[in-house]
């Protein structure tokens, strides 16, 4: 796992490669982020307690997202909060990136690339939730 920060030390992105998996429950993000991401690695027969989630008021002032590459590959470009270029990261099958703060862009590198994206919601609209740069 690798954290990408801006020049002031602010977290921009967490890159979690396929080889970073550890057995058991591993929370990749901490409670300071609005998105919570963890990995599971268990053996046959492991039981996880039945449960439901309570309705709890939460406040989030920014959308944070996770992208997971199921197959293929993509290039993730990371920017700071002022949209200054920081780094490019190639994500391959089994890799994940968690976009915390700053900006980002994606480019698909292979045909038939499949990505799963998750973010905190609700998503209001493109006009309200995003500022697009070319």
PDB file of C-alpha atoms in Angstrom:
ATOM      1  CA  UNK A   1       0.000   0.000   0.000  1.00  0.00           C
ATOM      2  CA  UNK A   2       1.294   3.418  -0.891  1.00  0.00           C
ATOM      3  CA  UNK A   3      -0.030   6.840   0.080  1.00  0.00           C
ATOM      4  CA  UNK A   4       0.391   9.751  -2.328  1.00  0.00           C
ATOM      5  CA  UNK A   5       0.513  13.168  -0.649  1.00  0.00           C
ATOM      6  CA  UNK A   6       0.820  16.712  -1.931  1.00  0.00           C
ATOM      7  CA  UNK A   7       3.792  18.944  -1.052  1.00  0.00           C
ATOM      8  CA  UNK A   8       2.038  19.968   2.195  1.00  0.00           C
ATOM      9  CA  UNK A   9       1.553  16.346   3.306  1.00  0.00           C
ATOM     10  CA  UNK A  10      -2.183  16.206   2.537  1.00  0.00           C
ATOM     11  CA  UNK A  11      -3.407  12.776   1.475  1.00  0.00           C
ATOM     12  CA  UNK A  12      -4.467  12.659  -2.180  1.00  0.00           C
ATOM     13  CA  UNK A  13      -4.623   8.943  -2.994  1.00  0.00           C
ATOM     14  CA  UNK A  14      -4.051   5.495  -1.508  1.00  0.00           C
ATOM     15  CA  UNK A  15      -2.818   2.902  -4.007  1.00  0.00           C
ATOM     16  CA  UNK A  16      -3.556  -0.684  -2.946  1.00  0.00           C
ATOM     17  CA  UNK A  17      -1.983  -3.189  -5.321  1.00  0.00           C
ATOM     18  CA  UNK A  18      -3.045  -6.798  -5.702  1.00  0.00           C
ATOM     19  CA  UNK A  19       0.098  -7.901  -3.836  1.00  0.00           C
ATOM     20  CA  UNK A  20      -0.783  -5.696  -0.815  1.00  0.00           C
ATOM     21  CA  UNK A  21      -3.543  -8.014   0.412  1.00  0.00           C
ATOM     22  CA  UNK A  22      -3.125  -9.449   3.917  1.00  0.00           C
ATOM     23  CA  UNK A  23      -5.128 -12.244   5.508  1.00  0.00           C
ATOM     24  CA  UNK A  24      -8.092 -11.284   7.637  1.00  0.00           C
ATOM     25  CA  UNK A  25      -9.932  -7.979   7.757  1.00  0.00           C
ATOM     26  CA  UNK A  26      -7.763  -5.048   6.744  1.00  0.00           C
ATOM     27  CA  UNK A  27      -9.139  -1.522   6.735  1.00  0.00           C
ATOM     28  CA  UNK A  28      -7.175   0.457   4.176  1.00  0.00           C
ATOM     29  CA  UNK A  29      -8.680   3.828   5.077  1.00  0.00           C
ATOM     30  CA  UNK A  30      -8.890   5.294   8.547  1.00  0.00           C
ATOM     31  CA  UNK A  31     -11.832   7.055  10.144  1.00  0.00           C
ATOM     32  CA  UNK A  32     -10.664  10.497   9.005  1.00  0.00           C
ATOM     33  CA  UNK A  33     -11.919   9.829   5.454  1.00  0.00           C
ATOM     34  CA  UNK A  34     -15.522   9.991   4.288  1.00  0.00           C
ATOM     35  CA  UNK A  35     -15.120   6.741   2.348  1.00  0.00           C
ATOM     36  CA  UNK A  36     -14.236   3.601   4.241  1.00  0.00           C
ATOM     37  CA  UNK A  37     -12.521   0.790   2.326  1.00  0.00           C
ATOM     38  CA  UNK A  38     -11.316  -2.537   3.635  1.00  0.00           C
ATOM     39  CA  UNK A  39     -10.227  -5.870   2.224  1.00  0.00           C
ATOM     40  CA  UNK A  40     -11.261  -9.341   3.302  1.00  0.00           C
ATOM     41  CA  UNK A  41      -9.098 -12.465   2.938  1.00  0.00           C
ATOM     42  CA  UNK A  42     -10.472 -15.521   4.685  1.00  0.00           C
ATOM     43  CA  UNK A  43     -10.315 -19.278   4.318  1.00  0.00           C
ATOM     44  CA  UNK A  44     -13.200 -21.674   3.687  1.00  0.00           C
ATOM     45  CA  UNK A  45     -15.575 -21.951   6.634  1.00  0.00           C
ATOM     46  CA  UNK A  46     -14.982 -18.481   8.082  1.00  0.00           C
ATOM     47  CA  UNK A  47     -18.268 -17.136   9.436  1.00  0.00           C
ATOM     48  CA  UNK A  48     -18.960 -13.434   9.606  1.00  0.00           C
ATOM     49  CA  UNK A  49     -21.612 -12.365  12.104  1.00  0.00           C
ATOM     50  CA  UNK A  50     -25.042 -11.599  10.698  1.00  0.00           C
ATOM     51  CA  UNK A  51     -25.718  -7.911  11.119  1.00  0.00           C
ATOM     52  CA  UNK A  52     -27.488  -4.847   9.832  1.00  0.00           C
ATOM     53  CA  UNK A  53     -26.438  -1.231   9.843  1.00  0.00           C
ATOM     54  CA  UNK A  54     -28.097   1.422  11.981  1.00  0.00           C
ATOM     55  CA  UNK A  55     -29.307   4.724  10.631  1.00  0.00           C
ATOM     56  CA  UNK A  56     -26.692   7.209  11.821  1.00  0.00           C
ATOM     57  CA  UNK A  57     -26.406  10.822  10.704  1.00  0.00           C
ATOM     58  CA  UNK A  58     -23.065  11.551   9.070  1.00  0.00           C
ATOM     59  CA  UNK A  59     -21.694  14.666   7.469  1.00  0.00           C
ATOM     60  CA  UNK A  60     -19.379  14.637   4.460  1.00  0.00           C
ATOM     61  CA  UNK A  61     -18.241  17.802   2.721  1.00  0.00           C
ATOM     62  CA  UNK A  62     -16.440  16.207  -0.240  1.00  0.00           C
ATOM     63  CA  UNK A  63     -16.935  13.179  -2.457  1.00  0.00           C
ATOM     64  CA  UNK A  64     -14.204  10.559  -2.156  1.00  0.00           C
ATOM     65  CA  UNK A  65     -14.063   7.551  -4.456  1.00  0.00           C
ATOM     66  CA  UNK A  66     -12.516   4.143  -4.858  1.00  0.00           C
ATOM     67  CA  UNK A  67     -11.747   2.471  -8.191  1.00  0.00           C
ATOM     68  CA  UNK A  68     -10.958  -1.248  -8.417  1.00  0.00           C
ATOM     69  CA  UNK A  69      -9.644  -2.840 -11.608  1.00  0.00           C
ATOM     70  CA  UNK A  70     -11.465  -6.139 -12.127  1.00  0.00           C
ATOM     71  CA  UNK A  71      -9.752  -6.751 -15.479  1.00  0.00           C
ATOM     72  CA  UNK A  72      -7.552  -4.823 -17.876  1.00  0.00           C
ATOM     73  CA  UNK A  73      -5.671  -1.709 -16.832  1.00  0.00           C
ATOM     74  CA  UNK A  74      -5.947   2.037 -16.542  1.00  0.00           C
ATOM     75  CA  UNK A  75      -3.791   5.061 -15.879  1.00  0.00           C
ATOM     76  CA  UNK A  76      -4.752   7.208 -12.890  1.00  0.00           C
ATOM     77  CA  UNK A  77      -3.402  10.759 -12.921  1.00  0.00           C
ATOM     78  CA  UNK A  78      -3.239  12.407  -9.496  1.00  0.00           C
ATOM     79  CA  UNK A  79      -3.450  16.179  -8.936  1.00  0.00           C
ATOM     80  CA  UNK A  80      -3.342  18.314  -5.793  1.00  0.00           C
ATOM     81  CA  UNK A  81      -6.224  20.549  -4.702  1.00  0.00           C
ATOM     82  CA  UNK A  82      -5.100  23.297  -7.118  1.00  0.00           C
ATOM     83  CA  UNK A  83      -4.986  20.736  -9.993  1.00  0.00           C
ATOM     84  CA  UNK A  84      -1.178  20.701 -10.138  1.00  0.00           C
ATOM     85  CA  UNK A  85       0.104  17.389 -11.528  1.00  0.00           C
ATOM     86  CA  UNK A  86       1.526  15.086  -8.825  1.00  0.00           C
ATOM     87  CA  UNK A  87       1.922  11.587 -10.277  1.00  0.00           C
ATOM     88  CA  UNK A  88       0.635   8.944 -12.681  1.00  0.00           C
ATOM     89  CA  UNK A  89      -0.082   5.411 -11.500  1.00  0.00           C
ATOM     90  CA  UNK A  90      -0.830   2.373 -13.682  1.00  0.00           C
ATOM     91  CA  UNK A  91      -3.523   0.207 -12.100  1.00  0.00           C
ATOM     92  CA  UNK A  92      -3.759  -3.399 -13.301  1.00  0.00           C
ATOM     93  CA  UNK A  93      -6.114  -6.277 -12.587  1.00  0.00           C
ATOM     94  CA  UNK A  94      -6.616  -6.577  -8.832  1.00  0.00           C
ATOM     95  CA  UNK A  95      -5.342  -3.068  -8.050  1.00  0.00           C
ATOM     96  CA  UNK A  96      -7.317  -0.309  -6.353  1.00  0.00           C
ATOM     97  CA  UNK A  97      -6.951   3.432  -5.792  1.00  0.00           C
ATOM     98  CA  UNK A  98      -8.788   5.497  -3.206  1.00  0.00           C
ATOM     99  CA  UNK A  99      -9.074   9.162  -4.146  1.00  0.00           C
ATOM    100  CA  UNK A 100      -9.211  11.181  -0.933  1.00  0.00           C
ATOM    101  CA  UNK A 101      -8.540  14.827  -1.815  1.00  0.00           C
ATOM    102  CA  UNK A 102      -7.275  16.785  -4.795  1.00  0.00           C
ATOM    103  CA  UNK A 103      -8.111  15.869  -8.374  1.00  0.00           C
ATOM    104  CA  UNK A 104      -7.722  12.850 -10.607  1.00  0.00           C
ATOM    105  CA  UNK A 105      -8.227  11.650 -14.154  1.00  0.00           C
ATOM    106  CA  UNK A 106      -8.385   8.212 -15.712  1.00  0.00           C
ATOM    107  CA  UNK A 107      -7.357   6.723 -19.043  1.00  0.00           C
ATOM    108  CA  UNK A 108      -8.273   3.173 -20.013  1.00  0.00           C
ATOM    109  CA  UNK A 109      -5.199   1.323 -21.334  1.00  0.00           C
ATOM    110  CA  UNK A 110      -6.706  -1.939 -22.655  1.00  0.00           C
ATOM    111  CA  UNK A 111      -9.833  -3.040 -24.469  1.00  0.00           C
ATOM    112  CA  UNK A 112     -12.474  -4.677 -22.273  1.00  0.00           C
ATOM    113  CA  UNK A 113     -11.152  -3.082 -19.082  1.00  0.00           C
ATOM    114  CA  UNK A 114     -13.656  -3.482 -16.244  1.00  0.00           C
ATOM    115  CA  UNK A 115     -13.629  -1.094 -13.283  1.00  0.00           C
ATOM    116  CA  UNK A 116     -15.726  -0.978 -10.118  1.00  0.00           C
ATOM    117  CA  UNK A 117     -16.186   2.508  -8.678  1.00  0.00           C
ATOM    118  CA  UNK A 118     -17.627   3.315  -5.264  1.00  0.00           C
ATOM    119  CA  UNK A 119     -18.021   6.670  -3.550  1.00  0.00           C
ATOM    120  CA  UNK A 120     -19.824   8.217  -0.650  1.00  0.00           C
ATOM    121  CA  UNK A 121     -23.232   9.480  -1.571  1.00  0.00           C
ATOM    122  CA  UNK A 122     -25.720  10.620  -2.345  1.00  0.00           C
ATOM    123  CA  UNK A 123     -24.435  11.965  -5.662  1.00  0.00           C
ATOM    124  CA  UNK A 124     -26.217  15.269  -6.313  1.00  0.00           C
ATOM    125  CA  UNK A 125     -25.253  16.017  -9.933  1.00  0.00           C
ATOM    126  CA  UNK A 126     -22.232  16.520 -12.175  1.00  0.00           C
ATOM    127  CA  UNK A 127     -22.740  20.284 -11.960  1.00  0.00           C
ATOM    128  CA  UNK A 128     -22.794  20.331  -8.145  1.00  0.00           C
ATOM    129  CA  UNK A 129     -20.344  17.526  -7.330  1.00  0.00           C
ATOM    130  CA  UNK A 130     -17.584  18.077  -9.914  1.00  0.00           C
ATOM    131  CA  UNK A 131     -15.358  20.643 -11.572  1.00  0.00           C
ATOM    132  CA  UNK A 132     -14.093  19.224 -14.900  1.00  0.00           C
ATOM    133  CA  UNK A 133     -10.715  20.171 -16.390  1.00  0.00           C
ATOM    134  CA  UNK A 134      -9.439  19.478 -19.889  1.00  0.00           C
TER     135      UNK A 134
END
